[in-house]
Amino acid sequence: MFGFGLHRKTIKELRKNQGLTARELAQLVKVETVKILQIEDTKLRDVPEPLKTRLIPFLRGDYMNKIPW
């Protein structure tokens, strides 16, 4: 609902908007780097559901709100 075009963009675009490399994103989501590289050219709405729910908070930037400053 509040994605505002988040699901229309590719994983690569969203990853680069957050300033993350494929390896960093894979470490945050706790999957292999190869898995991220395989889905990089697909749109977020086309990613399989278990992986999509793990990716969305990191691609949206929600994880930055939990850093204890």
mmCIF file as Biopython writes it, N, C-alpha, C and O atoms, coordinates in Angstrom:
data_model
#
loop_
_atom_site.group_PDB
_atom_site.id
_atom_site.type_symbol
_atom_site.label_atom_id
_atom_site.label_alt_id
_atom_site.label_comp_id
_atom_site.label_asym_id
_atom_site.label_entity_id
_atom_site.label_seq_id
_atom_site.pdbx_PDB_ins_code
_atom_site.Cartn_x
_atom_site.Cartn_y
_atom_site.Cartn_z
_atom_site.occupancy
_atom_site.B_iso_or_equiv
_atom_site.auth_seq_id
_atom_site.auth_asym_id
_atom_site.pdbx_PDB_model_num
ATOM 1   N N  . MET A ? 1  ? 0.816  -1.197  0.000   1.0 0.0 1  A 1 
ATOM 2   C CA . MET A ? 1  ? 0.000  0.000   0.000   1.0 0.0 1  A 1 
ATOM 3   C C  . MET A ? 1  ? 0.859  1.260   0.000   1.0 0.0 1  A 1 
ATOM 4   O O  . MET A ? 1  ? 0.585  2.203   -0.742  1.0 0.0 1  A 1 
ATOM 5   N N  . PHE A ? 2  ? 1.885  1.273   0.823   1.0 0.0 2  A 1 
ATOM 6   C CA . PHE A ? 2  ? 2.720  2.464   0.890   1.0 0.0 2  A 1 
ATOM 7   C C  . PHE A ? 2  ? 4.008  2.317   0.105   1.0 0.0 2  A 1 
ATOM 8   O O  . PHE A ? 2  ? 4.955  3.074   0.324   1.0 0.0 2  A 1 
ATOM 9   N N  . GLY A ? 3  ? 4.062  1.339   -0.822  1.0 0.0 3  A 1 
ATOM 10  C CA . GLY A ? 3  ? 5.257  1.109   -1.611  1.0 0.0 3  A 1 
ATOM 11  C C  . GLY A ? 3  ? 5.472  2.166   -2.676  1.0 0.0 3  A 1 
ATOM 12  O O  . GLY A ? 3  ? 6.615  2.479   -3.010  1.0 0.0 3  A 1 
ATOM 13  N N  . PHE A ? 4  ? 4.390  2.726   -3.219  1.0 0.0 4  A 1 
ATOM 14  C CA . PHE A ? 4  ? 4.444  3.766   -4.242  1.0 0.0 4  A 1 
ATOM 15  C C  . PHE A ? 4  ? 5.444  3.452   -5.342  1.0 0.0 4  A 1 
ATOM 16  O O  . PHE A ? 4  ? 6.437  4.161   -5.509  1.0 0.0 4  A 1 
ATOM 17  N N  . GLY A ? 5  ? 5.182  2.394   -6.090  1.0 0.0 5  A 1 
ATOM 18  C CA . GLY A ? 5  ? 6.031  2.032   -7.205  1.0 0.0 5  A 1 
ATOM 19  C C  . GLY A ? 5  ? 7.191  1.139   -6.832  1.0 0.0 5  A 1 
ATOM 20  O O  . GLY A ? 5  ? 8.023  0.819   -7.682  1.0 0.0 5  A 1 
ATOM 21  N N  . LEU A ? 6  ? 7.264  0.734   -5.595  1.0 0.0 6  A 1 
ATOM 22  C CA . LEU A ? 6  ? 8.347  -0.133  -5.153  1.0 0.0 6  A 1 
ATOM 23  C C  . LEU A ? 6  ? 8.312  -1.460  -5.887  1.0 0.0 6  A 1 
ATOM 24  O O  . LEU A ? 6  ? 9.363  -1.999  -6.233  1.0 0.0 6  A 1 
ATOM 25  N N  . HIS A ? 7  ? 7.137  -1.992  -6.128  1.0 0.0 7  A 1 
ATOM 26  C CA . HIS A ? 7  ? 6.999  -3.294  -6.769  1.0 0.0 7  A 1 
ATOM 27  C C  . HIS A ? 7  ? 7.230  -3.235  -8.276  1.0 0.0 7  A 1 
ATOM 28  O O  . HIS A ? 7  ? 7.376  -4.279  -8.912  1.0 0.0 7  A 1 
ATOM 29  N N  . ARG A ? 8  ? 7.265  -2.061  -8.849  1.0 0.0 8  A 1 
ATOM 30  C CA . ARG A ? 8  ? 7.479  -1.923  -10.295 1.0 0.0 8  A 1 
ATOM 31  C C  . ARG A ? 8  ? 8.948  -1.856  -10.678 1.0 0.0 8  A 1 
ATOM 32  O O  . ARG A ? 8  ? 9.287  -2.010  -11.851 1.0 0.0 8  A 1 
ATOM 33  N N  . LYS A ? 9  ? 9.815  -1.631  -9.720  1.0 0.0 9  A 1 
ATOM 34  C CA . LYS A ? 9  ? 11.240 -1.485  -10.005 1.0 0.0 9  A 1 
ATOM 35  C C  . LYS A ? 9  ? 11.958 -2.823  -9.865  1.0 0.0 9  A 1 
ATOM 36  O O  . LYS A ? 9  ? 11.484 -3.737  -9.191  1.0 0.0 9  A 1 
ATOM 37  N N  . THR A ? 10 ? 13.116 -2.912  -10.522 1.0 0.0 10 A 1 
ATOM 38  C CA . THR A ? 10 ? 13.901 -4.139  -10.434 1.0 0.0 10 A 1 
ATOM 39  C C  . THR A ? 10 ? 14.673 -4.161  -9.116  1.0 0.0 10 A 1 
ATOM 40  O O  . THR A ? 10 ? 14.849 -3.134  -8.459  1.0 0.0 10 A 1 
ATOM 41  N N  . ILE A ? 11 ? 15.118 -5.334  -8.756  1.0 0.0 11 A 1 
ATOM 42  C CA . ILE A ? 11 ? 15.890 -5.499  -7.529  1.0 0.0 11 A 1 
ATOM 43  C C  . ILE A ? 11 ? 17.183 -4.688  -7.602  1.0 0.0 11 A 1 
ATOM 44  O O  . ILE A ? 11 ? 17.626 -4.117  -6.605  1.0 0.0 11 A 1 
ATOM 45  N N  . LYS A ? 12 ? 17.776 -4.645  -8.780  1.0 0.0 12 A 1 
ATOM 46  C CA . LYS A ? 12 ? 19.028 -3.905  -8.961  1.0 0.0 12 A 1 
ATOM 47  C C  . LYS A ? 12 ? 18.830 -2.412  -8.707  1.0 0.0 12 A 1 
ATOM 48  O O  . LYS A ? 12 ? 19.655 -1.784  -8.044  1.0 0.0 12 A 1 
ATOM 49  N N  . GLU A ? 13 ? 17.742 -1.836  -9.230  1.0 0.0 13 A 1 
ATOM 50  C CA . GLU A ? 13 ? 17.466 -0.418  -9.009  1.0 0.0 13 A 1 
ATOM 51  C C  . GLU A ? 13 ? 17.263 -0.116  -7.531  1.0 0.0 13 A 1 
ATOM 52  O O  . GLU A ? 13 ? 17.825 0.842   -7.001  1.0 0.0 13 A 1 
ATOM 53  N N  . LEU A ? 14 ? 16.459 -0.938  -6.874  1.0 0.0 14 A 1 
ATOM 54  C CA . LEU A ? 14 ? 16.163 -0.722  -5.461  1.0 0.0 14 A 1 
ATOM 55  C C  . LEU A ? 14 ? 17.403 -0.902  -4.595  1.0 0.0 14 A 1 
ATOM 56  O O  . LEU A ? 14 ? 17.603 -0.179  -3.619  1.0 0.0 14 A 1 
ATOM 57  N N  . ARG A ? 15 ? 18.224 -1.865  -4.960  1.0 0.0 15 A 1 
ATOM 58  C CA . ARG A ? 15 ? 19.458 -2.118  -4.221  1.0 0.0 15 A 1 
ATOM 59  C C  . ARG A ? 15 ? 20.415 -0.948  -4.336  1.0 0.0 15 A 1 
ATOM 60  O O  . ARG A ? 15 ? 21.016 -0.529  -3.347  1.0 0.0 15 A 1 
ATOM 61  N N  . LYS A ? 16 ? 20.559 -0.419  -5.546  1.0 0.0 16 A 1 
ATOM 62  C CA . LYS A ? 16 ? 21.458 0.716   -5.764  1.0 0.0 16 A 1 
ATOM 63  C C  . LYS A ? 16 ? 20.929 1.991   -5.118  1.0 0.0 16 A 1 
ATOM 64  O O  . LYS A ? 16 ? 21.718 2.833   -4.690  1.0 0.0 16 A 1 
ATOM 65  N N  . ASN A ? 17 ? 19.610 2.149   -5.039  1.0 0.0 17 A 1 
ATOM 66  C CA . ASN A ? 17 ? 19.032 3.312   -4.358  1.0 0.0 17 A 1 
ATOM 67  C C  . ASN A ? 17 ? 19.388 3.316   -2.876  1.0 0.0 17 A 1 
ATOM 68  O O  . ASN A ? 17 ? 19.527 4.383   -2.278  1.0 0.0 17 A 1 
ATOM 69  N N  . GLN A ? 18 ? 19.534 2.158   -2.287  1.0 0.0 18 A 1 
ATOM 70  C CA . GLN A ? 18 ? 19.915 2.049   -0.874  1.0 0.0 18 A 1 
ATOM 71  C C  . GLN A ? 18 ? 21.433 2.068   -0.690  1.0 0.0 18 A 1 
ATOM 72  O O  . GLN A ? 18 ? 21.916 2.102   0.442   1.0 0.0 18 A 1 
ATOM 73  N N  . GLY A ? 19 ? 22.185 2.047   -1.786  1.0 0.0 19 A 1 
ATOM 74  C CA . GLY A ? 19 ? 23.640 2.080   -1.707  1.0 0.0 19 A 1 
ATOM 75  C C  . GLY A ? 19 ? 24.242 0.765   -1.268  1.0 0.0 19 A 1 
ATOM 76  O O  . GLY A ? 19 ? 25.291 0.747   -0.625  1.0 0.0 19 A 1 
ATOM 77  N N  . LEU A ? 20 ? 23.598 -0.333  -1.604  1.0 0.0 20 A 1 
ATOM 78  C CA . LEU A ? 20 ? 24.062 -1.655  -1.207  1.0 0.0 20 A 1 
ATOM 79  C C  . LEU A ? 20 ? 24.625 -2.408  -2.407  1.0 0.0 20 A 1 
ATOM 80  O O  . LEU A ? 20 ? 24.134 -2.265  -3.527  1.0 0.0 20 A 1 
ATOM 81  N N  . THR A ? 21 ? 25.653 -3.206  -2.168  1.0 0.0 21 A 1 
ATOM 82  C CA . THR A ? 21 ? 26.132 -4.117  -3.199  1.0 0.0 21 A 1 
ATOM 83  C C  . THR A ? 21 ? 25.331 -5.404  -3.087  1.0 0.0 21 A 1 
ATOM 84  O O  . THR A ? 21 ? 24.606 -5.610  -2.114  1.0 0.0 21 A 1 
ATOM 85  N N  . ALA A ? 22 ? 25.462 -6.257  -4.075  1.0 0.0 22 A 1 
ATOM 86  C CA . ALA A ? 22 ? 24.741 -7.530  -4.044  1.0 0.0 22 A 1 
ATOM 87  C C  . ALA A ? 22 ? 25.208 -8.372  -2.862  1.0 0.0 22 A 1 
ATOM 88  O O  . ALA A ? 22 ? 24.409 -9.066  -2.234  1.0 0.0 22 A 1 
ATOM 89  N N  . ARG A ? 23 ? 26.477 -8.310  -2.567  1.0 0.0 23 A 1 
ATOM 90  C CA . ARG A ? 23 ? 27.015 -9.087  -1.445  1.0 0.0 23 A 1 
ATOM 91  C C  . ARG A ? 23 ? 26.489 -8.574  -0.107  1.0 0.0 23 A 1 
ATOM 92  O O  . ARG A ? 23 ? 26.145 -9.368  0.769   1.0 0.0 23 A 1 
ATOM 93  N N  . GLU A ? 24 ? 26.424 -7.254  0.056   1.0 0.0 24 A 1 
ATOM 94  C CA . GLU A ? 24 ? 25.907 -6.679  1.304   1.0 0.0 24 A 1 
ATOM 95  C C  . GLU A ? 24 ? 24.429 -7.019  1.495   1.0 0.0 24 A 1 
ATOM 96  O O  . GLU A ? 24 ? 24.005 -7.354  2.602   1.0 0.0 24 A 1 
ATOM 97  N N  . LEU A ? 25 ? 23.650 -6.933  0.424   1.0 0.0 25 A 1 
ATOM 98  C CA . LEU A ? 25 ? 22.236 -7.266  0.515   1.0 0.0 25 A 1 
ATOM 99  C C  . LEU A ? 25 ? 22.049 -8.735  0.858   1.0 0.0 25 A 1 
ATOM 100 O O  . LEU A ? 25 ? 21.174 -9.083  1.650   1.0 0.0 25 A 1 
ATOM 101 N N  . ALA A ? 26 ? 22.855 -9.583  0.273   1.0 0.0 26 A 1 
ATOM 102 C CA . ALA A ? 26 ? 22.767 -11.016 0.566   1.0 0.0 26 A 1 
ATOM 103 C C  . ALA A ? 26 ? 23.102 -11.300 2.032   1.0 0.0 26 A 1 
ATOM 104 O O  . ALA A ? 26 ? 22.483 -12.164 2.653   1.0 0.0 26 A 1 
ATOM 105 N N  . GLN A ? 27 ? 24.062 -10.589 2.577   1.0 0.0 27 A 1 
ATOM 106 C CA . GLN A ? 27 ? 24.415 -10.780 3.982   1.0 0.0 27 A 1 
ATOM 107 C C  . GLN A ? 27 ? 23.304 -10.287 4.896   1.0 0.0 27 A 1 
ATOM 108 O O  . GLN A ? 27 ? 23.027 -10.911 5.920   1.0 0.0 27 A 1 
ATOM 109 N N  . LEU A ? 28 ? 22.665 -9.181  4.544   1.0 0.0 28 A 1 
ATOM 110 C CA . LEU A ? 28 ? 21.566 -8.666  5.361   1.0 0.0 28 A 1 
ATOM 111 C C  . LEU A ? 28 ? 20.370 -9.607  5.356   1.0 0.0 28 A 1 
ATOM 112 O O  . LEU A ? 28 ? 19.739 -9.828  6.389   1.0 0.0 28 A 1 
ATOM 113 N N  . VAL A ? 29 ? 20.061 -10.159 4.184   1.0 0.0 29 A 1 
ATOM 114 C CA . VAL A ? 29 ? 18.907 -11.038 4.031   1.0 0.0 29 A 1 
ATOM 115 C C  . VAL A ? 29 ? 19.240 -12.463 4.442   1.0 0.0 29 A 1 
ATOM 116 O O  . VAL A ? 29 ? 18.341 -13.278 4.653   1.0 0.0 29 A 1 
ATOM 117 N N  . LYS A ? 30 ? 20.534 -12.767 4.555   1.0 0.0 30 A 1 
ATOM 118 C CA . LYS A ? 30 ? 21.026 -14.100 4.931   1.0 0.0 30 A 1 
ATOM 119 C C  . LYS A ? 30 ? 20.711 -15.152 3.869   1.0 0.0 30 A 1 
ATOM 120 O O  . LYS A ? 30 ? 20.185 -16.226 4.163   1.0 0.0 30 A 1 
ATOM 121 N N  . VAL A ? 31 ? 21.047 -14.813 2.633   1.0 0.0 31 A 1 
ATOM 122 C CA . VAL A ? 31 ? 20.993 -15.757 1.520   1.0 0.0 31 A 1 
ATOM 123 C C  . VAL A ? 31 ? 22.337 -15.688 0.804   1.0 0.0 31 A 1 
ATOM 124 O O  . VAL A ? 31 ? 23.172 -14.840 1.119   1.0 0.0 31 A 1 
ATOM 125 N N  . GLU A ? 32 ? 22.540 -16.572 -0.145  1.0 0.0 32 A 1 
ATOM 126 C CA . GLU A ? 32 ? 23.781 -16.563 -0.913  1.0 0.0 32 A 1 
ATOM 127 C C  . GLU A ? 32 ? 23.774 -15.410 -1.917  1.0 0.0 32 A 1 
ATOM 128 O O  . GLU A ? 32 ? 22.717 -15.009 -2.405  1.0 0.0 32 A 1 
ATOM 129 N N  . THR A ? 33 ? 24.942 -14.892 -2.214  1.0 0.0 33 A 1 
ATOM 130 C CA . THR A ? 33 ? 25.082 -13.785 -3.163  1.0 0.0 33 A 1 
ATOM 131 C C  . THR A ? 33 ? 24.577 -14.180 -4.545  1.0 0.0 33 A 1 
ATOM 132 O O  . THR A ? 33 ? 24.018 -13.353 -5.265  1.0 0.0 33 A 1 
ATOM 133 N N  . VAL A ? 34 ? 24.771 -15.434 -4.911  1.0 0.0 34 A 1 
ATOM 134 C CA . VAL A ? 34 ? 24.336 -15.926 -6.216  1.0 0.0 34 A 1 
ATOM 135 C C  . VAL A ? 34 ? 22.818 -15.791 -6.359  1.0 0.0 34 A 1 
ATOM 136 O O  . VAL A ? 34 ? 22.321 -15.476 -7.440  1.0 0.0 34 A 1 
ATOM 137 N N  . LYS A ? 35 ? 22.098 -16.025 -5.287  1.0 0.0 35 A 1 
ATOM 138 C CA . LYS A ? 35 ? 20.634 -15.919 -5.316  1.0 0.0 35 A 1 
ATOM 139 C C  . LYS A ? 35 ? 20.206 -14.482 -5.637  1.0 0.0 35 A 1 
ATOM 140 O O  . LYS A ? 35 ? 19.273 -14.271 -6.412  1.0 0.0 35 A 1 
ATOM 141 N N  . ILE A ? 36 ? 20.878 -13.510 -5.051  1.0 0.0 36 A 1 
ATOM 142 C CA . ILE A ? 36 ? 20.574 -12.091 -5.323  1.0 0.0 36 A 1 
ATOM 143 C C  . ILE A ? 36 ? 20.915 -11.758 -6.766  1.0 0.0 36 A 1 
ATOM 144 O O  . ILE A ? 36 ? 20.149 -11.067 -7.437  1.0 0.0 36 A 1 
ATOM 145 N N  . LEU A ? 37 ? 22.048 -12.236 -7.250  1.0 0.0 37 A 1 
ATOM 146 C CA . LEU A ? 37 ? 22.453 -11.946 -8.617  1.0 0.0 37 A 1 
ATOM 147 C C  . LEU A ? 37 ? 21.507 -12.579 -9.641  1.0 0.0 37 A 1 
ATOM 148 O O  . LEU A ? 37 ? 21.329 -12.037 -10.731 1.0 0.0 37 A 1 
ATOM 149 N N  . GLN A ? 38 ? 20.905 -13.711 -9.304  1.0 0.0 38 A 1 
ATOM 150 C CA . GLN A ? 38 ? 19.970 -14.368 -10.219 1.0 0.0 38 A 1 
ATOM 151 C C  . GLN A ? 38 ? 18.674 -13.577 -10.367 1.0 0.0 38 A 1 
ATOM 152 O O  . GLN A ? 38 ? 18.093 -13.544 -11.453 1.0 0.0 38 A 1 
ATOM 153 N N  . ILE A ? 39 ? 18.215 -12.944 -9.299  1.0 0.0 39 A 1 
ATOM 154 C CA . ILE A ? 39 ? 16.934 -12.233 -9.355  1.0 0.0 39 A 1 
ATOM 155 C C  . ILE A ? 39 ? 17.102 -10.739 -9.592  1.0 0.0 39 A 1 
ATOM 156 O O  . ILE A ? 39 ? 16.119 -9.999  -9.561  1.0 0.0 39 A 1 
ATOM 157 N N  . GLU A ? 40 ? 18.328 -10.283 -9.826  1.0 0.0 40 A 1 
ATOM 158 C CA . GLU A ? 40 ? 18.601 -8.860  -9.917  1.0 0.0 40 A 1 
ATOM 159 C C  . GLU A ? 40 ? 17.840 -8.157  -11.039 1.0 0.0 40 A 1 
ATOM 160 O O  . GLU A ? 40 ? 17.460 -6.997  -10.878 1.0 0.0 40 A 1 
ATOM 161 N N  . ASP A ? 41 ? 17.611 -8.811  -12.147 1.0 0.0 41 A 1 
ATOM 162 C CA . ASP A ? 41 ? 16.939 -8.166  -13.274 1.0 0.0 41 A 1 
ATOM 163 C C  . ASP A ? 41 ? 15.426 -8.347  -13.253 1.0 0.0 41 A 1 
ATOM 164 O O  . ASP A ? 41 ? 14.747 -7.895  -14.175 1.0 0.0 41 A 1 
ATOM 165 N N  . THR A ? 42 ? 14.884 -8.990  -12.235 1.0 0.0 42 A 1 
ATOM 166 C CA . THR A ? 42 ? 13.435 -9.171  -12.135 1.0 0.0 42 A 1 
ATOM 167 C C  . THR A ? 42 ? 12.833 -8.070  -11.288 1.0 0.0 42 A 1 
ATOM 168 O O  . THR A ? 42 ? 13.494 -7.491  -10.426 1.0 0.0 42 A 1 
ATOM 169 N N  . LYS A ? 43 ? 11.579 -7.795  -11.546 1.0 0.0 43 A 1 
ATOM 170 C CA . LYS A ? 43 ? 10.868 -6.788  -10.752 1.0 0.0 43 A 1 
ATOM 171 C C  . LYS A ? 43 ? 10.504 -7.391  -9.403  1.0 0.0 43 A 1 
ATOM 172 O O  . LYS A ? 43 ? 10.364 -8.607  -9.275  1.0 0.0 43 A 1 
ATOM 173 N N  . LEU A ? 44 ? 10.356 -6.546  -8.416  1.0 0.0 44 A 1 
ATOM 174 C CA . LEU A ? 44 ? 10.089 -7.019  -7.061  1.0 0.0 44 A 1 
ATOM 175 C C  . LEU A ? 44 ? 8.797  -7.816  -6.980  1.0 0.0 44 A 1 
ATOM 176 O O  . LEU A ? 44 ? 8.705  -8.769  -6.207  1.0 0.0 44 A 1 
ATOM 177 N N  . ARG A ? 45 ? 7.800  -7.435  -7.768  1.0 0.0 45 A 1 
ATOM 178 C CA . ARG A ? 45 ? 6.522  -8.151  -7.710  1.0 0.0 45 A 1 
ATOM 179 C C  . ARG A ? 45 ? 6.624  -9.570  -8.272  1.0 0.0 45 A 1 
ATOM 180 O O  . ARG A ? 45 ? 5.756  -10.398 -7.996  1.0 0.0 45 A 1 
ATOM 181 N N  . ASP A ? 46 ? 7.671  -9.868  -9.056  1.0 0.0 46 A 1 
ATOM 182 C CA . ASP A ? 46 ? 7.846  -11.187 -9.652  1.0 0.0 46 A 1 
ATOM 183 C C  . ASP A ? 46 ? 8.750  -12.111 -8.830  1.0 0.0 46 A 1 
ATOM 184 O O  . ASP A ? 46 ? 8.938  -13.273 -9.190  1.0 0.0 46 A 1 
ATOM 185 N N  . VAL A ? 47 ? 9.300  -11.607 -7.742  1.0 0.0 47 A 1 
ATOM 186 C CA . VAL A ? 47 ? 10.169 -12.419 -6.887  1.0 0.0 47 A 1 
ATOM 187 C C  . VAL A ? 47 ? 9.293  -13.369 -6.075  1.0 0.0 47 A 1 
ATOM 188 O O  . VAL A ? 47 ? 8.224  -12.967 -5.616  1.0 0.0 47 A 1 
ATOM 189 N N  . PRO A ? 48 ? 9.721  -14.624 -5.885  1.0 0.0 48 A 1 
ATOM 190 C CA . PRO A ? 48 ? 8.932  -15.570 -5.087  1.0 0.0 48 A 1 
ATOM 191 C C  . PRO A ? 48 ? 8.703  -15.049 -3.667  1.0 0.0 48 A 1 
ATOM 192 O O  . PRO A ? 48 ? 9.549  -14.352 -3.108  1.0 0.0 48 A 1 
ATOM 193 N N  . GLU A ? 49 ? 7.564  -15.392 -3.102  1.0 0.0 49 A 1 
ATOM 194 C CA . GLU A ? 49 ? 7.086  -14.812 -1.852  1.0 0.0 49 A 1 
ATOM 195 C C  . GLU A ? 49 ? 8.019  -14.945 -0.638  1.0 0.0 49 A 1 
ATOM 196 O O  . GLU A ? 49 ? 8.225  -13.939 0.041   1.0 0.0 49 A 1 
ATOM 197 N N  . PRO A ? 50 ? 8.590  -16.095 -0.319  1.0 0.0 50 A 1 
ATOM 198 C CA . PRO A ? 50 ? 9.416  -16.115 0.901   1.0 0.0 50 A 1 
ATOM 199 C C  . PRO A ? 50 ? 10.603 -15.157 0.828   1.0 0.0 50 A 1 
ATOM 200 O O  . PRO A ? 50 ? 10.972 -14.542 1.829   1.0 0.0 50 A 1 
ATOM 201 N N  . LEU A ? 51 ? 11.196 -15.032 -0.350  1.0 0.0 51 A 1 
ATOM 202 C CA . LEU A ? 51 ? 12.338 -14.142 -0.506  1.0 0.0 51 A 1 
ATOM 203 C C  . LEU A ? 51 ? 11.890 -12.683 -0.555  1.0 0.0 51 A 1 
ATOM 204 O O  . LEU A ? 51 ? 12.586 -11.802 -0.051  1.0 0.0 51 A 1 
ATOM 205 N N  . LYS A ? 52 ? 10.745 -12.429 -1.154  1.0 0.0 52 A 1 
ATOM 206 C CA . LYS A ? 52 ? 10.241 -11.063 -1.267  1.0 0.0 52 A 1 
ATOM 207 C C  . LYS A ? 52 ? 10.008 -10.443 0.105   1.0 0.0 52 A 1 
ATOM 208 O O  . LYS A ? 52 ? 10.368 -9.288  0.331   1.0 0.0 52 A 1 
ATOM 209 N N  . THR A ? 53 ? 9.411  -11.195 1.020   1.0 0.0 53 A 1 
ATOM 210 C CA . THR A ? 53 ? 9.134  -10.650 2.350   1.0 0.0 53 A 1 
ATOM 211 C C  . THR A ? 53 ? 10.414 -10.388 3.131   1.0 0.0 53 A 1 
ATOM 212 O O  . THR A ? 53 ? 10.429 -9.531  4.015   1.0 0.0 53 A 1 
ATOM 213 N N  . ARG A ? 54 ? 11.481 -11.104 2.823   1.0 0.0 54 A 1 
ATOM 214 C CA . ARG A ? 54 ? 12.758 -10.848 3.479   1.0 0.0 54 A 1 
ATOM 215 C C  . ARG A ? 54 ? 13.480 -9.654  2.857   1.0 0.0 54 A 1 
ATOM 216 O O  . ARG A ? 54 ? 14.234 -8.966  3.544   1.0 0.0 54 A 1 
ATOM 217 N N  . LEU A ? 55 ? 13.259 -9.399  1.562   1.0 0.0 55 A 1 
ATOM 218 C CA . LEU A ? 55 ? 13.950 -8.319  0.864   1.0 0.0 55 A 1 
ATOM 219 C C  . LEU A ? 55 ? 13.330 -6.945  1.095   1.0 0.0 55 A 1 
ATOM 220 O O  . LEU A ? 55 ? 14.052 -5.953  1.198   1.0 0.0 55 A 1 
ATOM 221 N N  . ILE A ? 56 ? 12.015 -6.875  1.177   1.0 0.0 56 A 1 
ATOM 222 C CA . ILE A ? 56 ? 11.310 -5.585  1.203   1.0 0.0 56 A 1 
ATOM 223 C C  . ILE A ? 56 ? 11.815 -4.635  2.292   1.0 0.0 56 A 1 
ATOM 224 O O  . ILE A ? 56 ? 12.057 -3.469  1.979   1.0 0.0 56 A 1 
ATOM 225 N N  . PRO A ? 57 ? 11.991 -5.053  3.551   1.0 0.0 57 A 1 
ATOM 226 C CA . PRO A ? 57 ? 12.460 -4.078  4.549   1.0 0.0 57 A 1 
ATOM 227 C C  . PRO A ? 57 ? 13.833 -3.489  4.239   1.0 0.0 57 A 1 
ATOM 228 O O  . PRO A ? 57 ? 14.089 -2.325  4.549   1.0 0.0 57 A 1 
ATOM 229 N N  . PHE A ? 58 ? 14.707 -4.267  3.639   1.0 0.0 58 A 1 
ATOM 230 C CA . PHE A ? 58 ? 16.045 -3.771  3.331   1.0 0.0 58 A 1 
ATOM 231 C C  . PHE A ? 58 ? 16.041 -2.883  2.096   1.0 0.0 58 A 1 
ATOM 232 O O  . PHE A ? 58 ? 16.810 -1.924  2.028   1.0 0.0 58 A 1 
ATOM 233 N N  . LEU A ? 59 ? 15.192 -3.181  1.122   1.0 0.0 59 A 1 
ATOM 234 C CA . LEU A ? 59 ? 15.120 -2.366  -0.089  1.0 0.0 59 A 1 
ATOM 235 C C  . LEU A ? 59 ? 14.345 -1.075  0.146   1.0 0.0 59 A 1 
ATOM 236 O O  . LEU A ? 59 ? 14.518 -0.105  -0.593  1.0 0.0 59 A 1 
ATOM 237 N N  . ARG A ? 60 ? 13.501 -1.055  1.158   1.0 0.0 60 A 1 
ATOM 238 C CA . ARG A ? 60 ? 12.764 0.151   1.537   1.0 0.0 60 A 1 
ATOM 239 C C  . ARG A ? 60 ? 13.577 1.045   2.455   1.0 0.0 60 A 1 
ATOM 240 O O  . ARG A ? 60 ? 13.323 2.248   2.528   1.0 0.0 60 A 1 
ATOM 241 N N  . GLY A ? 61 ? 14.562 0.472   3.163   1.0 0.0 61 A 1 
ATOM 242 C CA . GLY A ? 61 ? 15.386 1.243   4.081   1.0 0.0 61 A 1 
ATOM 243 C C  . GLY A ? 61 ? 14.904 1.188   5.511   1.0 0.0 61 A 1 
ATOM 244 O O  . GLY A ? 61 ? 15.348 1.988   6.335   1.0 0.0 61 A 1 
ATOM 245 N N  . ASP A ? 62 ? 14.007 0.265   5.836   1.0 0.0 62 A 1 
ATOM 246 C CA . ASP A ? 62 ? 13.472 0.172   7.193   1.0 0.0 62 A 1 
ATOM 247 C C  . ASP A ? 62 ? 14.530 -0.228  8.210   1.0 0.0 62 A 1 
ATOM 248 O O  . ASP A ? 62 ? 14.427 0.130   9.384   1.0 0.0 62 A 1 
ATOM 249 N N  . TYR A ? 63 ? 15.534 -0.959  7.778   1.0 0.0 63 A 1 
ATOM 250 C CA . TYR A ? 63 ? 16.554 -1.433  8.709   1.0 0.0 63 A 1 
ATOM 251 C C  . TYR A ? 63 ? 17.380 -0.283  9.279   1.0 0.0 63 A 1 
ATOM 252 O O  . TYR A ? 63 ? 17.983 -0.434  10.342  1.0 0.0 63 A 1 
ATOM 253 N N  . MET A ? 64 ? 17.422 0.855   8.601   1.0 0.0 64 A 1 
ATOM 254 C CA . MET A ? 64 ? 18.197 2.009   9.069   1.0 0.0 64 A 1 
ATOM 255 C C  . MET A ? 64 ? 17.567 2.641   10.310  1.0 0.0 64 A 1 
ATOM 256 O O  . MET A ? 64 ? 18.262 3.317   11.069  1.0 0.0 64 A 1 
ATOM 257 N N  . ASN A ? 65 ? 16.270 2.438   10.531  1.0 0.0 65 A 1 
ATOM 258 C CA . ASN A ? 65 ? 15.603 3.045   11.678  1.0 0.0 65 A 1 
ATOM 259 C C  . ASN A ? 65 ? 15.963 2.344   12.979  1.0 0.0 65 A 1 
ATOM 260 O O  . ASN A ? 65 ? 15.736 2.901   14.052  1.0 0.0 65 A 1 
ATOM 261 N N  . LYS A ? 66 ? 16.511 1.153   12.916  1.0 0.0 66 A 1 
ATOM 262 C CA . LYS A ? 66 ? 16.799 0.378   14.122  1.0 0.0 66 A 1 
ATOM 263 C C  . LYS A ? 66 ? 18.251 0.464   14.571  1.0 0.0 66 A 1 
ATOM 264 O O  . LYS A ? 66 ? 18.663 -0.267  15.471  1.0 0.0 66 A 1 
ATOM 265 N N  . ILE A ? 67 ? 19.022 1.336   13.964  1.0 0.0 67 A 1 
ATOM 266 C CA . ILE A ? 67 ? 20.429 1.478   14.347  1.0 0.0 67 A 1 
ATOM 267 C C  . ILE A ? 67 ? 20.503 2.330   15.617  1.0 0.0 67 A 1 
ATOM 268 O O  . ILE A ? 67 ? 20.006 3.456   15.629  1.0 0.0 67 A 1 
ATOM 269 N N  . PRO A ? 68 ? 21.109 1.813   16.674  1.0 0.0 68 A 1 
ATOM 270 C CA . PRO A ? 68 ? 21.192 2.589   17.919  1.0 0.0 68 A 1 
ATOM 271 C C  . PRO A ? 68 ? 22.284 3.655   17.830  1.0 0.0 68 A 1 
ATOM 272 O O  . PRO A ? 68 ? 23.468 3.325   17.900  1.0 0.0 68 A 1 
ATOM 273 N N  . TRP A ? 69 ? 21.926 4.871   17.684  1.0 0.0 69 A 1 
ATOM 274 C CA . TRP A ? 69 ? 22.895 5.969   17.565  1.0 0.0 69 A 1 
ATOM 275 C C  . TRP A ? 69 ? 23.286 6.430   18.912  1.0 0.0 69 A 1 
ATOM 276 O O  . TRP A ? 69 ? 24.095 7.350   19.040  1.0 0.0 69 A 1 
#
